[in-house]
PDB file of C-alpha atoms in Angstrom:
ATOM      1  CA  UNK C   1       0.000   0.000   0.000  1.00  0.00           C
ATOM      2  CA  UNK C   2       3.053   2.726   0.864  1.00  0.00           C
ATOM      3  CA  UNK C   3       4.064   1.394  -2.247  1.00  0.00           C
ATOM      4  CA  UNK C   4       1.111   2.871  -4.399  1.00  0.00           C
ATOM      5  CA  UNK C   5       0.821   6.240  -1.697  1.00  0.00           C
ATOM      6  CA  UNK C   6       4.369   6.769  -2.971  1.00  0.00           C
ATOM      7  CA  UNK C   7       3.612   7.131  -6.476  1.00  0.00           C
ATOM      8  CA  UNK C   8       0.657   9.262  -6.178  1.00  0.00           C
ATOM      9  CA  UNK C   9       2.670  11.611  -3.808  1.00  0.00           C
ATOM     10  CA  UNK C  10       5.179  11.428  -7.048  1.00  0.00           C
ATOM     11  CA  UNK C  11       2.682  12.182  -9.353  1.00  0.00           C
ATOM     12  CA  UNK C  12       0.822  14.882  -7.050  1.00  0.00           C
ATOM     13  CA  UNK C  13       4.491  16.463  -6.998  1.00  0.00           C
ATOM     14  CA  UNK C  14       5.019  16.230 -10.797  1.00  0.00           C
ATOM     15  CA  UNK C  15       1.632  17.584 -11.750  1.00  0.00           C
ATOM     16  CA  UNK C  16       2.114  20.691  -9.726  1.00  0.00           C
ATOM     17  CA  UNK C  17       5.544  21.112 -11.301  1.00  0.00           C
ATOM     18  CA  UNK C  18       3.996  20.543 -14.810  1.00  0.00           C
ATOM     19  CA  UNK C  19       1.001  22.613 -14.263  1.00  0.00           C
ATOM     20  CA  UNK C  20       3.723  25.620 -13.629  1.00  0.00           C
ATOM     21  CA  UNK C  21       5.456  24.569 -16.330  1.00  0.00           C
ATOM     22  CA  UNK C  22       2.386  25.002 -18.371  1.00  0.00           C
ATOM     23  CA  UNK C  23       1.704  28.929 -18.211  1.00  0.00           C
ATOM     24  CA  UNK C  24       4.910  29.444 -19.663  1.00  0.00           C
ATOM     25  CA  UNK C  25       5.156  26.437 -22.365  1.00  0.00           C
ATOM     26  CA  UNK C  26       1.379  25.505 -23.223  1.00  0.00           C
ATOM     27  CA  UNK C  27      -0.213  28.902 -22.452  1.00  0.00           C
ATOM     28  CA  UNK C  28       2.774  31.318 -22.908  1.00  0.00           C
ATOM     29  CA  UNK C  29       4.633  29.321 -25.456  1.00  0.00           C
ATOM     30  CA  UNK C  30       7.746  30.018 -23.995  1.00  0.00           C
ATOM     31  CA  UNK C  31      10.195  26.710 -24.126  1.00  0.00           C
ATOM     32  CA  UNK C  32      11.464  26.777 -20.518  1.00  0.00           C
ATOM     33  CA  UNK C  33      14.835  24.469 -19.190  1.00  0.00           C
ATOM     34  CA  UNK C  34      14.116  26.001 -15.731  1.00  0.00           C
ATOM     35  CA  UNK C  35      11.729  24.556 -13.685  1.00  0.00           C
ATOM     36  CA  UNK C  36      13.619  22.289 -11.777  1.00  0.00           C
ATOM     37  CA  UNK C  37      16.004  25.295 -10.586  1.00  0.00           C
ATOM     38  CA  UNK C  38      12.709  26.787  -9.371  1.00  0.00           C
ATOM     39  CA  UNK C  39      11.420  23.272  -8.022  1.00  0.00           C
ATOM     40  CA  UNK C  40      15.489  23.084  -6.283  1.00  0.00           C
ATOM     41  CA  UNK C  41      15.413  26.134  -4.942  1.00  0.00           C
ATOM     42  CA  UNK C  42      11.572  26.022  -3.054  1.00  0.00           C
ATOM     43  CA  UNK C  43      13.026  22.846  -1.504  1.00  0.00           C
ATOM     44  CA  UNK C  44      16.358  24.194  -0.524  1.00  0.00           C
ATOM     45  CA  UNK C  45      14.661  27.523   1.185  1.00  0.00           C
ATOM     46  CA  UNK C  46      12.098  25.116   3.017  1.00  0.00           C
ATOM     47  CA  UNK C  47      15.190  23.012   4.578  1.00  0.00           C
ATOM     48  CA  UNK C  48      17.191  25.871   5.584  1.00  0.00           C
ATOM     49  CA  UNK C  49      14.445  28.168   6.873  1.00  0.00           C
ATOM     50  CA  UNK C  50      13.299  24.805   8.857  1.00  0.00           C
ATOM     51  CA  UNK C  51      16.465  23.425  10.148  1.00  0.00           C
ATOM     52  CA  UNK C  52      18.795  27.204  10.321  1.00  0.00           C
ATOM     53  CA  UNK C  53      15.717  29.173  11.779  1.00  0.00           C
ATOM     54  CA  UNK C  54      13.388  27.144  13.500  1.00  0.00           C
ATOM     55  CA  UNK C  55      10.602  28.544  11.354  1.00  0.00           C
ATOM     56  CA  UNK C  56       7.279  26.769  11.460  1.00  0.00           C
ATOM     57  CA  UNK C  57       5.725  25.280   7.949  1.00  0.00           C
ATOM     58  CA  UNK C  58       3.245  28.397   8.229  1.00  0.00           C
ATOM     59  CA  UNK C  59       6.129  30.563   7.408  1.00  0.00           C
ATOM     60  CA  UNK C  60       8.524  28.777   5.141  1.00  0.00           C
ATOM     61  CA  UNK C  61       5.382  27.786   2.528  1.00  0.00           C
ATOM     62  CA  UNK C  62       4.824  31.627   1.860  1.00  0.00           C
ATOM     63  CA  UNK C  63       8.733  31.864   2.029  1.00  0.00           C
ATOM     64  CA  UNK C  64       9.707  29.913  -0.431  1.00  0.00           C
ATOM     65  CA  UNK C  65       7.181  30.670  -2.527  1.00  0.00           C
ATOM     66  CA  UNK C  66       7.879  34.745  -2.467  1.00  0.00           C
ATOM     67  CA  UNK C  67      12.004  33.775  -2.805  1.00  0.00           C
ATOM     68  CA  UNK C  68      11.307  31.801  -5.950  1.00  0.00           C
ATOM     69  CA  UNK C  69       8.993  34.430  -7.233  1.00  0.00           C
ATOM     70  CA  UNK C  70      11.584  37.179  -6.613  1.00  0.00           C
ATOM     71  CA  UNK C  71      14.457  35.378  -8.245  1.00  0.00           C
ATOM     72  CA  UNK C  72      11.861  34.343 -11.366  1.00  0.00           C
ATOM     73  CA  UNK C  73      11.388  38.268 -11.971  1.00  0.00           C
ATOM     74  CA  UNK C  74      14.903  39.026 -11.722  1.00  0.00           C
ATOM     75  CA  UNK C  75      15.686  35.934 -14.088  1.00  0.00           C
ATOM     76  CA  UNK C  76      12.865  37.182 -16.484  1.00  0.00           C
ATOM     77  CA  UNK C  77      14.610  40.595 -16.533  1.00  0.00           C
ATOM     78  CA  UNK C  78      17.271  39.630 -18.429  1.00  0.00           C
ATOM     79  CA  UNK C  79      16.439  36.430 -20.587  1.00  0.00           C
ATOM     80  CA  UNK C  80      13.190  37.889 -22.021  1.00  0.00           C
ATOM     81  CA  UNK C  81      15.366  39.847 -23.571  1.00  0.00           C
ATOM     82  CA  UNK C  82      15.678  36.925 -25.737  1.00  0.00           C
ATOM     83  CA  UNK C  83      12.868  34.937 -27.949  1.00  0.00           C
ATOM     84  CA  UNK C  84      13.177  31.660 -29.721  1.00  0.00           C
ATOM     85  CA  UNK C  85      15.907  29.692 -29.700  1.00  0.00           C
ATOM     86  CA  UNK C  86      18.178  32.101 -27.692  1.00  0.00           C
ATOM     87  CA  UNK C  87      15.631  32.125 -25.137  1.00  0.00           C
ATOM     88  CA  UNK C  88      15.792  28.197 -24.404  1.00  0.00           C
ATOM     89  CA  UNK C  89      19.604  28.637 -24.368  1.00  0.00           C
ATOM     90  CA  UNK C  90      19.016  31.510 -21.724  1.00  0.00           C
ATOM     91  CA  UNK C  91      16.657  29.131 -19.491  1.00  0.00           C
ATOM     92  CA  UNK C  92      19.419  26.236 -19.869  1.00  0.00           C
ATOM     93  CA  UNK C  93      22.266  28.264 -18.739  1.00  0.00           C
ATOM     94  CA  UNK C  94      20.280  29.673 -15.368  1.00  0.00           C
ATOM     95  CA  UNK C  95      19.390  25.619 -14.870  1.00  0.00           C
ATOM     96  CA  UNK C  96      22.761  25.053 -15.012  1.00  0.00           C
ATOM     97  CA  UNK C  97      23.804  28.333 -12.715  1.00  0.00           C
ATOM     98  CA  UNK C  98      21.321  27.500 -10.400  1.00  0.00           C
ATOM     99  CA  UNK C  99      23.194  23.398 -10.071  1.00  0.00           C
ATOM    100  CA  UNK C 100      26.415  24.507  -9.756  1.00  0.00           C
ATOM    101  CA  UNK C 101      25.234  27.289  -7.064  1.00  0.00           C
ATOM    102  CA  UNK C 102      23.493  24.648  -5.009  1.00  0.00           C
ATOM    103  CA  UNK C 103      26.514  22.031  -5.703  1.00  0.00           C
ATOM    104  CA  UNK C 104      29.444  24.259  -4.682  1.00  0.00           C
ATOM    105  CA  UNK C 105      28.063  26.372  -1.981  1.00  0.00           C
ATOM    106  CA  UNK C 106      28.658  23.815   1.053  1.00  0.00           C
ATOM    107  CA  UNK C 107      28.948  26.254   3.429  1.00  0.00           C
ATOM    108  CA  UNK C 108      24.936  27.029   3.153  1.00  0.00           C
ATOM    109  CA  UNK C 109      23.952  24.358   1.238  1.00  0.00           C
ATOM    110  CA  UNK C 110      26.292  21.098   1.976  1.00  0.00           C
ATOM    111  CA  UNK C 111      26.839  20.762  -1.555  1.00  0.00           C
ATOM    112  CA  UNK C 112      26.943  17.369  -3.103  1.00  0.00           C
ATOM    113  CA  UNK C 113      26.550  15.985   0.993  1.00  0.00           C
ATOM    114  CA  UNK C 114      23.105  17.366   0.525  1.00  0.00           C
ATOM    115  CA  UNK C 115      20.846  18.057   3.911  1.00  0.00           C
ATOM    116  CA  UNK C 116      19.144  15.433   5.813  1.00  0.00           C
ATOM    117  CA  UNK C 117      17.111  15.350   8.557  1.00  0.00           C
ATOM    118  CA  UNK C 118      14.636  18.185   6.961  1.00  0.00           C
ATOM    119  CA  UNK C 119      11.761  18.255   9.351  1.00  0.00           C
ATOM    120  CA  UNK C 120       8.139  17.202   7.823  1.00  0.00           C
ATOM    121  CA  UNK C 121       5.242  19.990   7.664  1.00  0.00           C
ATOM    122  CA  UNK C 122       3.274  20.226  10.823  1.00  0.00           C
ATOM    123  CA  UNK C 123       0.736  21.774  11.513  1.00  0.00           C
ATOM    124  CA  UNK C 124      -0.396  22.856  15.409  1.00  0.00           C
ATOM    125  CA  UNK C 125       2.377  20.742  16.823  1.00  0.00           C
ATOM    126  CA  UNK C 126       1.087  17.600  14.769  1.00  0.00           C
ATOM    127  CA  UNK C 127       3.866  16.094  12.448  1.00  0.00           C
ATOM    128  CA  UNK C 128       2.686  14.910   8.639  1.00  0.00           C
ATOM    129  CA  UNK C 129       4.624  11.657   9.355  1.00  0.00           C
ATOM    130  CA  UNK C 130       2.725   8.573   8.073  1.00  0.00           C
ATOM    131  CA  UNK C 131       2.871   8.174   4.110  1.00  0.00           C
ATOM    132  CA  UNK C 132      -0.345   8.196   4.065  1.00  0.00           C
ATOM    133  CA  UNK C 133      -1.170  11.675   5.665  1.00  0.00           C
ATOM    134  CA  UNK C 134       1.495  12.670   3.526  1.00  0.00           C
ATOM    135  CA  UNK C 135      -0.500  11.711   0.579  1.00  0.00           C
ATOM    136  CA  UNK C 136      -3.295  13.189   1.911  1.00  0.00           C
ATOM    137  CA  UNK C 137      -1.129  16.564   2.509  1.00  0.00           C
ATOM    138  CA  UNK C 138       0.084  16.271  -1.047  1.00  0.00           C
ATOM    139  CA  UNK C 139      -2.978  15.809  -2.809  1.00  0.00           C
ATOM    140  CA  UNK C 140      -4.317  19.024  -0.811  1.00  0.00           C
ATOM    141  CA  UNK C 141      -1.907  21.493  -1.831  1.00  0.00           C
ATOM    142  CA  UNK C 142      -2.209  19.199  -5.400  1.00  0.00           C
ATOM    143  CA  UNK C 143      -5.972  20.492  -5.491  1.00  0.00           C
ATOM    144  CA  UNK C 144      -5.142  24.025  -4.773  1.00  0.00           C
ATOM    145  CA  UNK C 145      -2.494  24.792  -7.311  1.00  0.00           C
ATOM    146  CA  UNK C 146      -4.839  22.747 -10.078  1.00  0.00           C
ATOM    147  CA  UNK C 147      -7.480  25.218  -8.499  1.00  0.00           C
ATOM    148  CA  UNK C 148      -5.823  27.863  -8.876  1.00  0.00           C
ATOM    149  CA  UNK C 149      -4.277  27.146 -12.455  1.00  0.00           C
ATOM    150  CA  UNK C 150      -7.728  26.101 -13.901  1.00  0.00           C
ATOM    151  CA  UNK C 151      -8.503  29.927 -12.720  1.00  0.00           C
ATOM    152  CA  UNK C 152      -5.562  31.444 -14.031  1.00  0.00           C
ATOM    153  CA  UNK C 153      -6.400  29.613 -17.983  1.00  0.00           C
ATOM    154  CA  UNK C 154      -9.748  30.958 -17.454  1.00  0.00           C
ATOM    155  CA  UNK C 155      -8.678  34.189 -17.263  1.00  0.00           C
ATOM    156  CA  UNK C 156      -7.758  37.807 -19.214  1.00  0.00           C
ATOM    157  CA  UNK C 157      -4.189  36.973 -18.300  1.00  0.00           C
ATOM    158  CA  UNK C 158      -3.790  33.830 -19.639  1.00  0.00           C
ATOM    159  CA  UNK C 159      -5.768  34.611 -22.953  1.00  0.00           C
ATOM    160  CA  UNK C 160      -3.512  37.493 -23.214  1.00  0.00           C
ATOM    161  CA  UNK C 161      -0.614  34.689 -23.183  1.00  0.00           C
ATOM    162  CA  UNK C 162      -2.499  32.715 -25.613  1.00  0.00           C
ATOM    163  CA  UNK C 163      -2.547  35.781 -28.194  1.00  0.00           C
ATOM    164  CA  UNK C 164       1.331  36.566 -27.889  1.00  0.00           C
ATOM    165  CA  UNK C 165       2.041  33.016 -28.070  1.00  0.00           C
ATOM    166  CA  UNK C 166      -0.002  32.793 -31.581  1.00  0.00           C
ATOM    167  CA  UNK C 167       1.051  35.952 -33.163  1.00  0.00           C
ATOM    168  CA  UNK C 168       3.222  38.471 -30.997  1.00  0.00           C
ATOM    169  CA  UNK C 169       3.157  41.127 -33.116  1.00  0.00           C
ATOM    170  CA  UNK C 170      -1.013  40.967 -33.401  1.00  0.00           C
ATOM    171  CA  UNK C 171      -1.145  40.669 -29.651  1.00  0.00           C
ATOM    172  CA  UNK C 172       0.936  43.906 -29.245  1.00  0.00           C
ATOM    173  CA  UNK C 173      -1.400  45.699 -31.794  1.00  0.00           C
ATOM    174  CA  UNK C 174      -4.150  44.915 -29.597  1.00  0.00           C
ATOM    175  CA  UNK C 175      -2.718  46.731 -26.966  1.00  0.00           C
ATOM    176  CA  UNK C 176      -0.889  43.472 -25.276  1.00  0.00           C
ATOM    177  CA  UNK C 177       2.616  44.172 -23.572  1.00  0.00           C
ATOM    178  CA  UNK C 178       5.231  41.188 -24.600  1.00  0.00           C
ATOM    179  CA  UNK C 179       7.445  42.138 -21.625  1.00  0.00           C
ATOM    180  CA  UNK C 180       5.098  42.544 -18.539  1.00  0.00           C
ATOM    181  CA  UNK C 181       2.899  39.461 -19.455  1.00  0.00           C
ATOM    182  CA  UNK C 182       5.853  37.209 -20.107  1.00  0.00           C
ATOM    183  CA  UNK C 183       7.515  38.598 -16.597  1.00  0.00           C
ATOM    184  CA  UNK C 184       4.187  37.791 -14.597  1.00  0.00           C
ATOM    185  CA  UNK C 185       4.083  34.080 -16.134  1.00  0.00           C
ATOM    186  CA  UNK C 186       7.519  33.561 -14.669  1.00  0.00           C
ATOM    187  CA  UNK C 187       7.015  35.110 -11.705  1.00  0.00           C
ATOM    188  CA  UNK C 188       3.740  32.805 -11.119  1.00  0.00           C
ATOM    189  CA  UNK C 189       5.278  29.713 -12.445  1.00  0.00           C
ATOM    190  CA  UNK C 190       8.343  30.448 -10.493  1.00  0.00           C
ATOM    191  CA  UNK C 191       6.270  30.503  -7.349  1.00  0.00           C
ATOM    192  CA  UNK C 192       3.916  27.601  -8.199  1.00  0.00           C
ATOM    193  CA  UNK C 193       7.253  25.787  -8.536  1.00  0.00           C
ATOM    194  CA  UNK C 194       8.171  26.425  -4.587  1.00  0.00           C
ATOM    195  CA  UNK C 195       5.149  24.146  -3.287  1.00  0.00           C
ATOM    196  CA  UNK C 196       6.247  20.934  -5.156  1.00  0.00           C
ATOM    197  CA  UNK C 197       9.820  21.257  -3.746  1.00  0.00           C
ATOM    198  CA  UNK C 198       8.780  21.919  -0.124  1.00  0.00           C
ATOM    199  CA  UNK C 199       6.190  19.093  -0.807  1.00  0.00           C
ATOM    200  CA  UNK C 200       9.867  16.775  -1.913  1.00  0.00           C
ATOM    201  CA  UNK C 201      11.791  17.790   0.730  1.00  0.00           C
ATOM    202  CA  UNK C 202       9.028  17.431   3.260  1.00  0.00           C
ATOM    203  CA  UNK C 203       8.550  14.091   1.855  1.00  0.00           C
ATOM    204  CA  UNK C 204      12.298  12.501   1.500  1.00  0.00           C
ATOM    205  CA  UNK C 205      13.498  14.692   4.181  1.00  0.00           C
ATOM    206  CA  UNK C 206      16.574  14.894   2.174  1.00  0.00           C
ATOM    207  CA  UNK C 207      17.604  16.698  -0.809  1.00  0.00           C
ATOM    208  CA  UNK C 208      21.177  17.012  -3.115  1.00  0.00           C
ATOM    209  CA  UNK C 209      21.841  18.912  -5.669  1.00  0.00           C
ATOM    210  CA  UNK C 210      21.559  15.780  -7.961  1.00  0.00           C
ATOM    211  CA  UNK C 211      17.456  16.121  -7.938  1.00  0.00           C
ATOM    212  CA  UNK C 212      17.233  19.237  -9.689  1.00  0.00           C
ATOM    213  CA  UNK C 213      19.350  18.910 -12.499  1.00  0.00           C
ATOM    214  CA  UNK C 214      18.875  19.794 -16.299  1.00  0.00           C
ATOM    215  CA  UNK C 215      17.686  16.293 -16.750  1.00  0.00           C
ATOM    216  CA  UNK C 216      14.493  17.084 -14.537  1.00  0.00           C
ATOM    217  CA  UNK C 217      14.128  20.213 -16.047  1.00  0.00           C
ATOM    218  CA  UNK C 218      13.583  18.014 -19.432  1.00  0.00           C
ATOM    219  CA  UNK C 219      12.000  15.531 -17.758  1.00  0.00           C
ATOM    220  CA  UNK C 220       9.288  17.996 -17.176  1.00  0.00           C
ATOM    221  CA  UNK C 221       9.155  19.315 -20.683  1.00  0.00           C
ATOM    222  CA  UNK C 222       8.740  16.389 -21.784  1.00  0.00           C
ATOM    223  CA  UNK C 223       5.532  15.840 -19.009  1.00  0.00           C
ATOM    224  CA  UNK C 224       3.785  18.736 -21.322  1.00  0.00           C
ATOM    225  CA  UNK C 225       5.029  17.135 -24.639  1.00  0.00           C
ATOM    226  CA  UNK C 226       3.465  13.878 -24.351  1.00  0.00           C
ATOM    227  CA  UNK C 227       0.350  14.384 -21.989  1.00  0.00           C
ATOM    228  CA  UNK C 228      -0.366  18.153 -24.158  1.00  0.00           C
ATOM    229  CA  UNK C 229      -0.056  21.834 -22.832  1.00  0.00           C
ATOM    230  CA  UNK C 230      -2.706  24.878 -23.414  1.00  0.00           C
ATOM    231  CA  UNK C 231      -5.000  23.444 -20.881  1.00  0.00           C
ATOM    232  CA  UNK C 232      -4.741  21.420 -17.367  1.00  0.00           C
ATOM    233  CA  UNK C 233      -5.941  18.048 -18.522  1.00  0.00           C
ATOM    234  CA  UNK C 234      -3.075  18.151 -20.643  1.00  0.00           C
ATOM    235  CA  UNK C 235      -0.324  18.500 -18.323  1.00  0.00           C
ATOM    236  CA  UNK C 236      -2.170  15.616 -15.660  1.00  0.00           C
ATOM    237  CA  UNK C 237      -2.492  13.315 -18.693  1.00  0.00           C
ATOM    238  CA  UNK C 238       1.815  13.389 -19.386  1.00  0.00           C
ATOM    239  CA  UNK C 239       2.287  12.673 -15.751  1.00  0.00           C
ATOM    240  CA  UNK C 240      -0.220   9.451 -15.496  1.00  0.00           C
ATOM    241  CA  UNK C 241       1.659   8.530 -18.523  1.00  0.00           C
ATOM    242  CA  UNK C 242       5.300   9.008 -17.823  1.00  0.00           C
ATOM    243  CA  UNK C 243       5.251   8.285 -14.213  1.00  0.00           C
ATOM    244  CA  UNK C 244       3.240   4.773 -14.557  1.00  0.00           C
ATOM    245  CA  UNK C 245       4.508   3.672 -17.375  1.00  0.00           C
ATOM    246  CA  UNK C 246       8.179   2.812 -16.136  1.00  0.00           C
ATOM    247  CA  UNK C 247       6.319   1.447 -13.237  1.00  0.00           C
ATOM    248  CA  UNK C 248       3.931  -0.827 -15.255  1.00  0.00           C
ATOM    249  CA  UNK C 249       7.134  -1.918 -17.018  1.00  0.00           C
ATOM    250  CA  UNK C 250       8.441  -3.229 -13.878  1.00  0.00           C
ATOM    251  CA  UNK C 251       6.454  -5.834 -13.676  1.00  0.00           C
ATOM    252  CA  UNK C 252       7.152  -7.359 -17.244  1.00  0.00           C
ATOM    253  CA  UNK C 253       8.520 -10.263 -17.175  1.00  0.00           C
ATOM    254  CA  UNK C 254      11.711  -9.555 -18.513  1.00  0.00           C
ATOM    255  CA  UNK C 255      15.105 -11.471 -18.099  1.00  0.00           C
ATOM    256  CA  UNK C 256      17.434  -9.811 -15.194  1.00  0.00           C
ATOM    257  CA  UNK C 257      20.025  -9.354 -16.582  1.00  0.00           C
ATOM    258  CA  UNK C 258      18.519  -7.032 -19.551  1.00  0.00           C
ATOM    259  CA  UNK C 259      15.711  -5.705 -17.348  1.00  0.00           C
ATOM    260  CA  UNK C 260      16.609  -2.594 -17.042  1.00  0.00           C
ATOM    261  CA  UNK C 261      17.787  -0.924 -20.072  1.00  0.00           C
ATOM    262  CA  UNK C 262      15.315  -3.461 -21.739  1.00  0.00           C
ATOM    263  CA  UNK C 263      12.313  -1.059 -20.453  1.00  0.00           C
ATOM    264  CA  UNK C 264      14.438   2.240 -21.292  1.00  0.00           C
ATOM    265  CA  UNK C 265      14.166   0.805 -24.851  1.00  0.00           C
ATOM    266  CA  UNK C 266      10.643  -0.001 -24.682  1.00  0.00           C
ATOM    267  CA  UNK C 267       9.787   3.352 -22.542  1.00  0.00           C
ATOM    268  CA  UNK C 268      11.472   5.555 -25.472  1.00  0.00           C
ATOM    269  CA  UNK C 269       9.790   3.875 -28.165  1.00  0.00           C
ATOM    270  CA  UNK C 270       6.662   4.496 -26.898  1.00  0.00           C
ATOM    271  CA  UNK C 271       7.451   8.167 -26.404  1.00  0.00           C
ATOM    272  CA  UNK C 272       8.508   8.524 -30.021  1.00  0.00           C
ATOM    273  CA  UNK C 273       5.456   7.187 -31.515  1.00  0.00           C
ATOM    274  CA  UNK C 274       3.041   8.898 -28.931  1.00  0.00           C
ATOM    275  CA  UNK C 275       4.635  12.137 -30.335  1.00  0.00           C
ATOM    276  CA  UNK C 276       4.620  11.176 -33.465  1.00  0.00           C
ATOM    277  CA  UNK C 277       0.566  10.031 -33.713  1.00  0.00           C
ATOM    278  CA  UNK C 278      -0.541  12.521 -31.237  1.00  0.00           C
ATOM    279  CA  UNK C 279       1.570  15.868 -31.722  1.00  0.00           C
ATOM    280  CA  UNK C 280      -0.636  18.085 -29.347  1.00  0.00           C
ATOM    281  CA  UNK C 281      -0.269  15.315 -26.981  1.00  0.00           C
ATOM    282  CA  UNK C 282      -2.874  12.734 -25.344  1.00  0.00           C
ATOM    283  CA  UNK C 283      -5.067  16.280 -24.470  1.00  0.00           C
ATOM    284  CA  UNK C 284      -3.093  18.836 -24.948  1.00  0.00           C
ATOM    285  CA  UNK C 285      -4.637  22.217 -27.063  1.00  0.00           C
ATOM    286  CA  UNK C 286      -1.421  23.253 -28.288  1.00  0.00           C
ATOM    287  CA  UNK C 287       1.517  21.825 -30.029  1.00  0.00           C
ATOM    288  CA  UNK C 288       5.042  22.460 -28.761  1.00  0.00           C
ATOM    289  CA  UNK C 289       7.329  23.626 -31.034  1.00  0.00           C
TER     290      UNK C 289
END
């Protein structure tokens, strides 16, 4: 049973990070490399605010959410100078900052030791310790963000994003300001970012620099590029897909001693043709390009 309670935490924490993910790709249609910097750096302020300053997890949520939005505005100051291709290659190199920041600065952050012993969420003196009322906690703060996300498609701001993702130069006819929309989509996915890496650290109660590498950053992209973007069904439908699917494959009967890259094979095979048949995704409304 903690078996199955640990995968839907997973996928609770990977559908918040690809529904932030989502304003910027599927809504904004901004390729981004930098949600798991965002995703690193909610967990690392919710371990060090815990464990340096005593803080309670009434404090450090709102914390880590306002640091992450703060550094997404001051990122989006400089790489939306960029569009297009430059613009990935802008997102890539602040992943990559962001790593070698968290890997080299032991002093704060223990580097490549990591920090252990991160103290769960409570709440009135009661510790979230039990997977399940960790799932429970998860799936709560899953709801909200979805809540909040399904509000934020629905809205002027994210038809706004729509318009400049379509046709920039119509959008800014209408009125539309390139700059200020694209900054408050970073700043909001930035923040909706925090919660799934307080949720991880919460969870593990132990975090490296190793978990929020490019790789996840991709990893996530490629959430949005399988299961769709432009909507929220989109994003939930790439996380059923690539977080059970390796699972499923477990329990193949395969021989030992090919197991293992045997269902890598499999796994990117099926990706391939998924994109291939379905290029908006299993329900996604726009195509990433």
């Amino acid at each position: 049973m903690n078996y199955l309670l640990h995968i839907a935490i997973m996928m609770g924490i990977y559908g918040m990070l690809a529904l932030s993910a989502n304003l910027l790709i599927g809504f904004g249609g901004l390729l981004t490399m930098t949600q798991a910097a965002f995703y690193g750096l909610g967990a690392y302020a919710y371990a060090l605010l815990s464990m340096k300053l005593g803080l309670p997890f009434g404090v450090t949520l709102p914390a880590a959410l306002l640091f992450c939005a703060i550094v997404g505005w001051l990122f989006g100051q400089a790489a939306l100078k960029f569009r297009n291709e430059a613009f990935v290659l802008a997102t890539i190199g602040f992943q990559m900052i962001v790593y070698v920041v968290l890997y080299n600065w032991t002093d704060l952050t223990r580097g490549p030791y990591g920090i252990s012993g991160i103290p769960r969420p409570s709440f009135f003196g009661l510790e979230i310790e039990s997977v399940a009322a960790f799932f429970v906690f998860t799936l709560i703060l899953f709801l909200i963000v979805f809540g909040v996300m399904y509000l934020v498609g629905k809205s002027p701001f994210a038809l706004s994003l729509k318009a400049l993702r379509d046709d920039e130069t119509a959008a800014q006819t209408l009125g539309i300001c390139p700059r200020n929309q694209y900054i408050r989509a970073l700043v909001i996915s930035a923040a909706i970012s925090a919660i799934p890496g307080v949720c991880f650290a919460g969870y593990i109660t132990y975090i490296d620099p190793t978990s929020f590498t490019l790789t996840e950053s991709i990893f996530i992209a490629c959430i949005l590029l399988v299961g769709g973007s432009g909507n929220v069904i989109g994003p939930m439908s790439g996380v059923a897909f690539m977080i059970l699917l390796p699972e499923i494959l477990r329990f193949v009967g395969l021989p030992d001693a090919i197991a293992a890259n045997l269902r890598e094979i499999i796994y990117g095979v099926l990706l391939i043709v998924l994109v291939y048949i379905k290029p908006k995704g299993l329900a996604g409304a726009y195509a990433i390009r």
